Structure formats: C-alpha cells, structure tokens
Amino acid sequence: MNILLLGSGGREHALAWKIAASPIVEKFWCAPGNAGIAREAACIPLDASDHAAVIDFCRRESVDLVVVGPEAPLAAGLIDDLDAVGITAFGPSRAAAALEASKSFTKALCREHGIPTAAYEAFSDAGAAKAYVRVQGAPIVVKADGLAAGKGVTVATTVEEAEAAVDAIFRDEGAAVVIEEMLTGEEASFFVLCDGEHALPLATAQDHKRAFDGDTGPNTGGMGAYSPAPVMTEAMCQRVMDEIVMPTLAAMRARGTPFKGVLFAGLMITADGPKLIEYNVRFGDPEAQVLMMRLMSDLVPALLAACDGVLNTFDLRWFPDPALTVVMATRGYPGDYPKGSRIEGLREAAAVKGVEIFHAGTKADGEAILANGGRVLNVTASAPTIAEAQRRAYAAIDLIRWPEGFYRRDIGWRAVKRERDAHV
Ligand code: AMP
Ligand code: GLY
C-alpha cells in the first residue's frame, strides 16, 4: 500500500512515525514534511493547495491513501476533489469541515440538536454585538467567525474588554462574531475516528495552550500535552459520546454531509457535565504526539476502515502507559522569532528510555538540524506513571543544546498532582 501524508508539523511527524511502522505500507511520501519526517518518509515539495498537482502525483505514483494532517486543505475541499477522481483520502469533506471552519455553523447545529455547549448569540454587526455584551455583562467570551477567524478568542473579564474585542473583529469587512457564556471547569480533548456513520473513540488528552509556566502568557497552538486526561473517566467518555459526538454525527448525516475523519472535541467538564467548546476536524497538535505514542495497533487499517465506512467492525488497542509531550519553541514564539539556529544533542536525548522526539519546524543542513519555525520539537515520553513520563521528557530536554529555544517546565502538572494525591 502506498501512502501520501500532507503536512509538516509535530502532529504529522507522529502520524508518519506510526504509518512508517505499518507492515502493510510499501511506499510512503510526505509533503512537505520536515527534517524528522524525512527519517520516516520521502519528503516531497508538493503544494497541498494545488489540488490538480496532488491528484497528478497520486496517479503517477499509484497512491492508495492520502492522509491530511492540517485543517486548511480540508476546509479548501481537497478531500472532495480526491474523492471525485476515486482517490481514497482520510479526512472530512469541505462541507463537513465547517464543524471547525465556522463557529456559527457549529453553534447553530448544537442549538438545533440540543447538544450541550455555552449559551450564545451570533452577530454580523458590531453595534448589535456590543449591545448584547452590555446586557449579558462580563465575564463573556468573544470569538471571531468566518473571514476574521484568525483573530481568535477573547475570554473577557470586563464589558470594556469584550467591546474592544468586538471592535477589533469588525475592523475587517464582512466579519462576524459569536458571543458566548463563559464556562468554568476543567478542559479536555476527546478524539473520535468517524466513517460518516460509526464512531470509534480514540483517546483523551489535555494540552497547555499558554506560552509560559503556570499557564500564563499568550495563547499558543499548544506548548505540551498528555494522555489520558484524568478528568475523562470512562463514564464521562460515554456521556460525551451519547450527548455530544453521536448527535453531531447524526445531524451531519441528516444534512447530507456525513463526517469522516478525526473529530476532535474541545470540552469543558463543568459542574453540569461535559459541554462542547469547539470542534476541530483533524488531530490536535501536540495531542497527536501523545496519542500516537499510546496507540499499540497499526494506525493504517483504522484510517482505511474510516474511509471505507466499516469502523463498526474495528477496534484499536492502546498501551496503558500514559504519555506526555513537551514542546520546544524558538524564543519569541508565538510572536516573531528568528530562523536558522542550530540544535545539538538530539541523538543523546532520543536515547533516553521511553522517549521519542517528534520534529515540527526543523530543517536539515547536512548533518545539522536547524530551527525553522515557532514550535520546533516535541519531546515525548511514555512511562508507567505520568510523573515518570514527565521526568523522562525533561531528562531528554536537559540533553538538548539549543540556547535560542524555550519550553515550559511544568507540562502535565495537573495530572502529576492528581496522581500524587491519589497515592497518599
Ligand atoms: P478555541 O479557539 O475556541 O479553542 O478557544 C480557545 C480557548 O479559549 C479554549 O481552549 C478555552 O480555554 C477558551 N474558551 C473558549 N470558549 C470558552 C468558553 N465559552 N468559556 C470558557 N473558556 C472558553
Ligand atoms: N492543540 C490544539 C490544536 O491542535 O488545535
């Protein structure tokens, strides 16, 4: 079986590591990949936004399965175009990718089907949005929708802050905003493999979005993660399947846009039970790194079963050991940062027991590895306890010599504390 993977992050290195280990894989390419992925796959300069070029490559090389890592090609309809010419591809259609691409779409779907989520209103006008903010009061959450989605999320503690966030979003023409109730509780991520009809829960994870220790500093794509998330007990996972995931899949099917691929539910576990914060339609980054560390079964047949609509006949096995990943980023991230600094000690670090190093923004220069992005490395460890996984990850990091890099020293603190409290 010949496979093409699209993407270049730590998520894609972790996926590539599992795919390359599959005995049914013959040829394996990744576009564009990175210096770590190059050890697992042939990296090629194929542009995922050029659908015709992707189709040409797949035909020329007899690619049997395309796996799409990031959300942008999904929202751009790459899966639809591959499907239309009979190339098997893992991921949702453009219409189904709206679960991530449009916050107002997902909120309306939740409202219509009684799926628990924060109370909200959507606005395409700044004045009406601000009037609503004043009536609701703070704290309140302001989210850009549609064209202005890059502006992200503001959890505002005052009405003034919320109004300023609304104004910032409406500086772009055609902007829209979702304003919602602030939820309190513990956050968790829940991943489910879907084939349009059936759903196979994968595993749970928790990530650390803030740049600095103690969950302070600016929001990032994620500075570390661990799996499983202790707050997601078996009973809680079942509730999330029954109350959130299955009703969503049924609603998508009823609309004629069944969801295939990985559904990533960002949850808040509140005093009233689990509530959906948002969906993503792909693996998380860095959550995929810890999920792939824990997956015992071959990933490739599972991806094929999702494409073929036969996930109901399928099961996956997991290692019981927890896994934890620490992101090393270039100083300056998530703001501006330089590229090209040299990273040393990777070989020694990777030799630490239970450790795998997944690359994100790296580039090879002969034998040397250079930083080539914001998030650069994912030092990932598994062990019988989360405390030991944390110890192993940091033991490996201590062997990496990269003065231009930084990382958080407290990844997994909540789970480590919970583990310690359970044992005294
Ligand atoms: P999102 O980009 O939707 O993932 O939101 C980023 C982060 O903002 C989430 O991970 C939460 O920490 C926070 N957030 C988003 N919506 C809410 C909400 N309704 N209540 C509390 N926190 C939220
Ligand atoms: N780590 C969160 C995400 O992948 O969106």
Coordinates of C-alpha atoms and ligand atoms in Angstrom, one line a residue:
M1 CA 0.0 0.0 0.0
N2 CA 1.3 3.4 -1.0
I3 CA 0.6 6.4 1.3
L4 CA 0.9 10.2 0.9
L5 CA 0.8 12.3 4.1
L6 CA 0.3 16.1 3.9
G7 CA 1.7 18.5 6.5
S8 CA 4.9 19.5 8.2
G9 CA 4.3 19.7 12.0
G10 CA 4.9 17.6 15.0
R11 CA 1.4 16.1 14.5
E12 CA 2.5 14.9 11.1
H13 CA 5.8 13.5 12.4
A14 CA 3.9 11.5 15.0
L15 CA 1.5 10.2 12.3
A16 CA 4.4 9.5 9.9
W17 CA 6.2 7.5 12.7
K18 CA 3.1 5.3 13.1
I19 CA 2.4 5.0 9.4
A20 CA 6.0 4.1 8.6
A21 CA 5.8 1.3 11.2
S22 CA 2.9 -0.4 9.5
P23 CA 3.8 -3.7 7.8
I24 CA 1.3 -3.0 5.0
V25 CA 3.0 0.2 3.8
E26 CA 5.3 -0.1 0.8
K27 CA 6.0 3.5 -0.4
F28 CA 5.4 6.5 1.8
W29 CA 5.8 10.1 1.0
C30 CA 5.1 13.3 3.0
A31 CA 4.6 16.8 1.6
P32 CA 6.3 19.0 2.5
G33 CA 7.5 17.3 5.8
N34 CA 10.4 18.3 7.9
A35 CA 13.8 17.1 9.0
G36 CA 12.4 14.5 11.4
I37 CA 9.7 13.2 9.0
A38 CA 12.5 12.7 6.4
R39 CA 13.6 9.7 8.5
E40 CA 10.2 8.1 8.1
A41 CA 9.0 9.1 4.6
A42 CA 10.3 10.5 1.3
C43 CA 9.7 14.3 1.7
I44 CA 8.5 16.0 -1.5
P45 CA 7.8 19.6 -2.3
L46 CA 4.1 19.2 -3.3
D47 CA 1.7 22.1 -2.5
A48 CA -1.5 20.8 -0.9
S49 CA -3.4 23.9 -2.1
D50 CA -2.7 22.8 -5.7
H51 CA -5.3 20.0 -5.9
A52 CA -4.5 19.1 -9.5
A53 CA -0.8 18.6 -8.6
V54 CA -1.8 16.4 -5.7
I55 CA -4.1 14.3 -8.0
D56 CA -1.3 14.0 -10.6
F57 CA 1.2 12.8 -8.0
C58 CA -1.3 10.2 -6.7
R59 CA -2.0 8.9 -10.1
R60 CA 1.6 8.8 -11.2
E61 CA 2.8 7.0 -8.0
S62 CA -0.3 4.8 -7.5
V63 CA -1.1 6.3 -4.1
D64 CA -3.7 4.2 -2.3
L65 CA -4.4 6.5 0.6
V66 CA -3.9 10.2 1.2
V67 CA -3.8 11.4 4.9
V68 CA -4.3 15.1 5.5
G69 CA -2.8 16.5 8.7
P70 CA -3.8 20.2 9.0
E71 CA -7.3 21.8 8.7
A72 CA -6.6 24.2 5.8
P73 CA -6.6 21.6 2.9
L74 CA -9.8 20.1 4.4
A75 CA -11.6 23.4 4.5
A76 CA -10.4 24.0 1.0
G77 CA -12.1 20.8 -0.3
L78 CA -9.1 18.7 -1.1
I79 CA -10.9 15.5 0.1
D80 CA -13.9 16.3 -2.2
D81 CA -11.5 16.7 -5.2
L82 CA -9.7 13.5 -4.4
D83 CA -13.0 11.6 -3.9
A84 CA -14.3 12.9 -7.2
V85 CA -11.5 11.1 -9.1
G86 CA -11.6 7.9 -7.0
I87 CA -8.5 8.5 -4.8
T88 CA -9.0 7.3 -1.2
A89 CA -8.4 10.1 1.3
F90 CA -8.7 10.3 5.0
G91 CA -10.5 13.4 6.3
P92 CA -13.8 15.3 6.1
S93 CA -15.3 16.9 3.0
R94 CA -15.3 20.7 2.8
A95 CA -19.0 20.8 4.0
A96 CA -18.2 18.6 7.0
A97 CA -15.1 20.6 7.8
A98 CA -17.5 23.5 8.6
L99 CA -17.6 22.0 12.1
E100 CA -14.1 23.6 12.6
A101 CA -14.2 26.4 9.9
S102 CA -17.4 28.0 11.1
K103 CA -18.1 28.6 14.7
S104 CA -21.6 29.9 14.0
F105 CA -22.4 26.7 12.0
T106 CA -21.4 24.5 14.9
K107 CA -23.2 26.6 17.5
A108 CA -26.4 26.6 15.4
L109 CA -26.1 22.8 15.0
C110 CA -25.7 22.4 18.7
R111 CA -28.7 24.6 19.4
E112 CA -30.9 22.7 16.9
H113 CA -30.0 19.3 18.3
G114 CA -29.8 20.0 22.0
I115 CA -26.0 19.4 22.2
P116 CA -24.6 20.9 25.4
T117 CA -22.5 23.9 24.7
A118 CA -22.1 27.5 26.0
A119 CA -25.2 29.7 25.5
Y120 CA -24.5 32.2 22.6
E121 CA -25.7 34.6 20.0
A122 CA -24.1 35.3 16.6
F123 CA -23.8 38.8 15.1
S124 CA -22.8 40.3 11.8
D125 CA -23.0 43.9 13.1
A126 CA -20.7 45.5 15.8
G127 CA -23.4 47.6 17.3
A128 CA -25.8 44.7 18.0
A129 CA -22.9 42.6 19.3
K130 CA -21.9 45.3 21.8
A131 CA -25.4 45.9 22.9
Y132 CA -25.7 42.1 23.6
V133 CA -22.4 42.2 25.6
R134 CA -23.7 45.1 27.7
V135 CA -26.9 43.2 28.5
Q136 CA -25.1 40.0 29.3
G137 CA -22.2 41.6 31.3
A138 CA -18.8 40.1 32.0
P139 CA -17.1 37.6 32.1
I140 CA -18.0 36.8 28.5
V141 CA -16.3 35.1 25.5
V142 CA -15.9 36.8 22.1
K143 CA -15.0 34.7 19.1
A144 CA -14.3 35.8 15.5
D145 CA -16.2 33.8 12.9
G146 CA -15.8 33.3 9.2
L147 CA -13.4 35.6 7.3
A148 CA -11.9 37.1 10.5
A149 CA -11.3 33.7 12.1
G150 CA -7.6 34.5 12.5
K151 CA -8.4 36.9 15.3
G152 CA -9.3 34.1 17.6
V153 CA -10.9 34.1 21.0
T154 CA -11.1 36.6 23.8
V155 CA -12.2 35.4 27.3
A156 CA -13.1 38.9 28.5
T157 CA -13.3 39.7 32.2
T158 CA -14.8 43.2 31.7
V159 CA -17.5 44.6 29.3
E160 CA -14.9 47.1 28.0
E161 CA -12.5 44.3 27.1
A162 CA -15.3 42.4 25.3
E163 CA -16.4 45.5 23.4
A164 CA -12.8 46.2 22.3
A165 CA -12.6 42.6 21.1
V166 CA -15.8 43.1 19.1
D167 CA -14.4 46.3 17.6
A168 CA -11.1 44.6 16.6
I169 CA -13.0 41.8 14.8
F170 CA -15.3 44.2 12.9
R171 CA -12.3 46.2 11.6
D172 CA -12.4 43.5 8.8
E173 CA -15.1 43.9 6.2
G174 CA -17.6 41.0 6.2
A175 CA -16.7 40.0 9.7
A176 CA -19.0 38.0 12.0
V177 CA -18.8 37.2 15.7
V178 CA -20.0 34.6 18.1
I179 CA -20.5 35.8 21.7
E180 CA -20.9 33.2 24.4
E181 CA -21.3 32.5 28.0
M182 CA -18.0 31.7 29.9
L183 CA -17.8 28.1 31.0
T184 CA -15.9 27.1 34.1
G185 CA -14.4 23.7 34.8
E186 CA -11.5 21.6 33.5
E187 CA -10.8 21.4 29.8
A188 CA -10.1 18.1 28.0
S189 CA -9.8 17.0 24.4
F190 CA -11.6 13.9 23.1
F191 CA -10.7 12.3 19.8
V192 CA -13.0 10.1 17.7
L193 CA -12.4 8.3 14.4
C194 CA -15.5 8.6 12.2
D195 CA -16.6 7.0 9.0
G196 CA -19.8 9.0 8.4
E197 CA -22.0 6.7 10.4
H198 CA -19.9 4.9 13.0
A199 CA -17.6 6.3 15.6
L200 CA -14.6 4.8 17.3
P201 CA -13.3 6.8 20.4
L202 CA -9.5 7.1 20.3
A203 CA -8.2 8.6 23.5
T204 CA -8.3 11.7 25.6
A205 CA -5.7 14.4 26.1
Q206 CA -5.1 17.7 27.8
D207 CA -3.0 20.4 26.3
H208 CA -1.3 23.5 27.7
K209 CA -2.2 26.5 25.5
R210 CA -0.3 29.3 27.3
A211 CA 3.3 30.0 26.5
F212 CA 4.7 30.1 30.0
D213 CA 4.8 28.1 33.2
G214 CA 1.8 28.2 35.5
D215 CA -0.5 28.5 32.4
T216 CA 0.5 32.2 32.0
G217 CA 1.5 34.3 28.9
P218 CA -0.1 34.4 25.5
N219 CA -2.1 31.6 23.9
T220 CA -0.2 29.4 21.5
G221 CA -1.0 26.4 19.3
G222 CA -0.1 24.2 22.4
M223 CA 3.1 24.0 24.4
G224 CA 2.7 20.4 25.6
A225 CA 0.1 17.7 26.2
Y226 CA -0.5 14.5 27.9
S227 CA -2.8 11.5 27.5
P228 CA -5.1 10.2 29.0
A229 CA -6.8 13.2 30.6
P230 CA -7.6 12.0 34.1
V231 CA -10.9 14.1 34.2
M232 CA -12.2 11.9 31.3
T233 CA -13.3 8.8 33.3
E234 CA -14.9 6.0 31.4
A235 CA -18.4 7.3 32.4
M236 CA -17.5 10.8 31.3
C237 CA -16.3 9.5 27.9
Q238 CA -19.6 7.6 27.5
R239 CA -21.6 10.8 28.3
V240 CA -19.6 12.7 25.7
M241 CA -20.3 10.0 23.1
D242 CA -24.0 10.0 23.9
E243 CA -24.7 13.7 24.4
I244 CA -22.2 15.3 22.1
V245 CA -20.5 13.1 19.5
M246 CA -23.2 10.8 18.3
P247 CA -25.9 13.6 18.0
T248 CA -23.4 15.6 15.9
L249 CA -22.7 12.7 13.6
A250 CA -26.4 12.0 13.2
A251 CA -27.0 15.7 12.4
M252 CA -24.3 15.8 9.8
R253 CA -25.6 12.7 8.2
A254 CA -29.1 14.1 8.1
R255 CA -27.8 17.3 6.4
G256 CA -26.3 15.1 3.7
T257 CA -22.8 16.0 4.8
P258 CA -21.7 12.9 6.8
F259 CA -18.5 13.4 8.8
K260 CA -15.5 11.2 8.0
G261 CA -12.1 11.6 9.6
V262 CA -11.0 12.6 13.1
L263 CA -13.4 14.6 15.2
F264 CA -11.6 16.5 17.9
A265 CA -14.0 17.8 20.6
G266 CA -12.6 20.5 22.8
L267 CA -14.6 20.1 26.0
M268 CA -15.2 21.9 29.3
I269 CA -16.1 19.5 32.1
T270 CA -18.5 21.7 34.1
A271 CA -20.4 21.1 37.3
D272 CA -23.4 20.4 34.9
G273 CA -21.5 17.8 32.9
P274 CA -19.5 18.0 29.7
K275 CA -20.0 20.9 27.3
L276 CA -18.6 21.4 23.8
I277 CA -16.2 24.4 23.5
E278 CA -15.4 23.7 19.9
Y279 CA -14.8 21.1 17.3
N280 CA -11.7 20.6 15.2
V281 CA -11.8 18.2 12.2
R282 CA -8.3 16.8 12.5
F283 CA -5.8 15.5 15.0
G284 CA -4.6 18.0 17.6
D285 CA -1.0 19.3 17.6
P286 CA 0.6 18.4 20.1
E287 CA -2.2 16.0 21.2
A288 CA -1.5 13.6 18.2
Q289 CA 2.1 13.1 19.5
V290 CA 0.9 11.6 22.8
L291 CA -2.0 9.7 21.1
M292 CA 0.4 8.0 18.6
M293 CA 2.8 7.1 21.5
R294 CA 0.0 5.3 23.2
L295 CA -1.5 3.5 20.2
M296 CA -0.5 -0.1 20.1
S297 CA -2.5 -1.1 17.0
D298 CA -1.5 -0.4 13.4
L299 CA -2.9 3.0 12.5
V300 CA -3.2 2.4 8.8
P301 CA -6.1 -0.2 8.8
A302 CA -8.0 2.1 11.1
L303 CA -7.7 5.0 8.7
L304 CA -8.8 2.8 5.8
A305 CA -11.8 1.5 7.8
A306 CA -12.8 5.1 8.4
C307 CA -12.6 5.8 4.6
D308 CA -14.5 2.6 3.8
G309 CA -17.3 3.1 6.3
V310 CA -16.6 -0.1 8.2
L311 CA -15.4 1.3 11.6
N312 CA -18.1 -0.7 13.3
T313 CA -16.1 -3.9 12.6
F314 CA -13.0 -2.3 14.0
D315 CA -11.2 -2.0 17.3
L316 CA -7.9 -0.4 18.4
R317 CA -5.6 -1.4 21.3
W318 CA -3.8 1.1 23.4
F319 CA -0.8 0.9 25.7
P320 CA -1.9 1.5 29.3
D321 CA 1.1 3.8 30.0
P322 CA 0.4 7.5 29.9
A323 CA 2.4 9.7 27.5
L324 CA 3.5 13.3 27.8
T325 CA 5.0 15.7 25.3
V326 CA 6.9 19.0 25.9
V327 CA 7.1 21.5 23.0
M328 CA 10.4 23.3 22.5
A329 CA 9.8 26.5 20.6
T330 CA 12.1 29.3 19.3
R331 CA 12.4 32.3 21.7
G332 CA 9.8 34.9 20.6
Y333 CA 7.1 32.4 19.7
P334 CA 4.1 33.0 19.5
G335 CA 5.3 36.4 18.3
D336 CA 8.2 37.0 15.8
Y337 CA 11.2 34.7 16.0
P338 CA 14.3 34.1 14.0
K339 CA 15.0 31.0 12.0
G340 CA 18.2 29.0 11.4
S341 CA 19.6 28.5 14.9
R342 CA 21.4 25.2 15.4
I343 CA 20.1 22.4 17.7
E344 CA 22.5 19.9 19.2
G345 CA 22.2 16.8 21.5
L346 CA 19.2 15.3 19.8
R347 CA 20.7 11.9 19.4
E348 CA 21.6 11.6 23.2
A349 CA 18.1 13.0 24.1
A350 CA 16.3 10.4 21.9
A351 CA 18.3 7.6 23.6
V352 CA 16.5 8.3 27.0
K353 CA 14.3 5.4 27.9
G354 CA 10.7 5.8 26.7
V355 CA 11.4 8.9 24.7
E356 CA 10.6 9.8 21.1
I357 CA 11.4 13.2 19.6
F358 CA 8.9 14.5 17.0
H359 CA 10.1 17.4 14.9
A360 CA 7.9 20.3 13.9
G361 CA 9.7 23.4 12.4
T362 CA 13.1 21.8 11.7
K363 CA 15.3 21.8 8.6
A364 CA 18.4 19.7 7.9
D365 CA 21.6 21.3 6.9
G366 CA 23.9 18.4 6.1
E367 CA 24.1 16.5 9.4
A368 CA 23.0 19.5 11.4
I369 CA 19.4 20.3 12.5
L370 CA 18.3 23.9 12.3
A371 CA 15.2 25.5 13.8
N372 CA 12.8 26.6 11.0
G373 CA 9.6 27.6 12.8
G374 CA 7.9 28.7 16.0
R375 CA 7.2 25.3 17.5
V376 CA 10.3 23.2 16.7
L377 CA 10.5 19.9 18.7
N378 CA 8.1 17.7 20.7
V379 CA 10.0 15.8 23.3
T380 CA 7.6 12.9 24.0
A381 CA 7.8 10.2 26.6
S382 CA 5.7 7.3 27.9
A383 CA 6.1 5.5 31.3
P384 CA 4.0 3.6 33.8
T385 CA 3.1 6.8 35.6
I386 CA 2.6 10.3 34.4
A387 CA 5.2 11.6 36.9
E388 CA 7.8 9.3 35.3
A389 CA 6.8 10.2 31.8
Q390 CA 7.3 13.9 32.8
R391 CA 10.7 13.1 34.4
R392 CA 11.8 11.2 31.2
A393 CA 10.7 14.0 28.9
Y394 CA 12.6 16.7 30.9
A395 CA 15.7 14.4 31.3
A396 CA 15.8 14.3 27.4
I397 CA 15.3 18.0 27.1
D398 CA 18.2 18.6 29.5
L399 CA 20.4 16.9 26.9
I400 CA 19.4 19.2 24.1
R401 CA 21.7 22.1 23.5
W402 CA 19.7 25.0 21.9
P403 CA 20.2 28.4 23.5
E404 CA 17.7 30.0 21.1
G405 CA 14.9 27.7 22.3
F406 CA 12.5 27.7 25.3
Y407 CA 9.9 25.4 26.8
R408 CA 7.6 25.1 29.7
R409 CA 9.0 23.3 32.8
D410 CA 5.5 22.3 34.2
I411 CA 3.8 20.3 31.4
G412 CA 1.4 17.8 33.0
W413 CA 1.3 19.5 36.4
R414 CA -2.4 18.9 36.9
A415 CA -2.2 15.2 36.2
V416 CA 1.0 14.7 38.2
K417 CA -0.6 16.4 41.2
R418 CA -3.7 14.2 40.8
E419 CA -1.6 11.1 40.6
R420 CA 0.3 12.1 43.7
D421 CA -2.9 12.9 45.6
A422 CA -4.3 9.5 44.7
H423 CA -1.3 7.7 46.2
V424 CA -1.1 9.4 49.6
Ligands
AMP1 P1 -10.9 28.0 20.9 O1 -10.1 28.8 19.9 O2 -12.4 28.0 20.6 O3 -10.3 26.6 21.2 O4 -10.8 28.7 22.3 C1 -9.5 28.9 22.8 C2 -9.6 28.7 24.3 O5 -10.5 29.7 24.8 C3 -10.2 27.4 24.8 O6 -9.3 26.4 24.8 C4 -10.7 27.8 26.1 O7 -9.6 27.8 27.1 C5 -11.2 29.2 25.9 N1 -12.6 29.3 25.7 C6 -13.2 29.3 24.5 N2 -14.6 29.3 24.7 C7 -14.8 29.4 26.0 C8 -16.0 29.5 26.9 N3 -17.2 29.5 26.3 N4 -15.8 29.5 28.2 C9 -14.6 29.5 28.7 N5 -13.4 29.4 28.0 C10 -13.5 29.3 26.7
GLY2 N1 -3.5 21.8 20.3 C1 -4.8 22.3 19.8 C2 -5.0 22.2 18.4 O1 -4.4 21.4 17.7 O2 -5.8 22.9 17.9

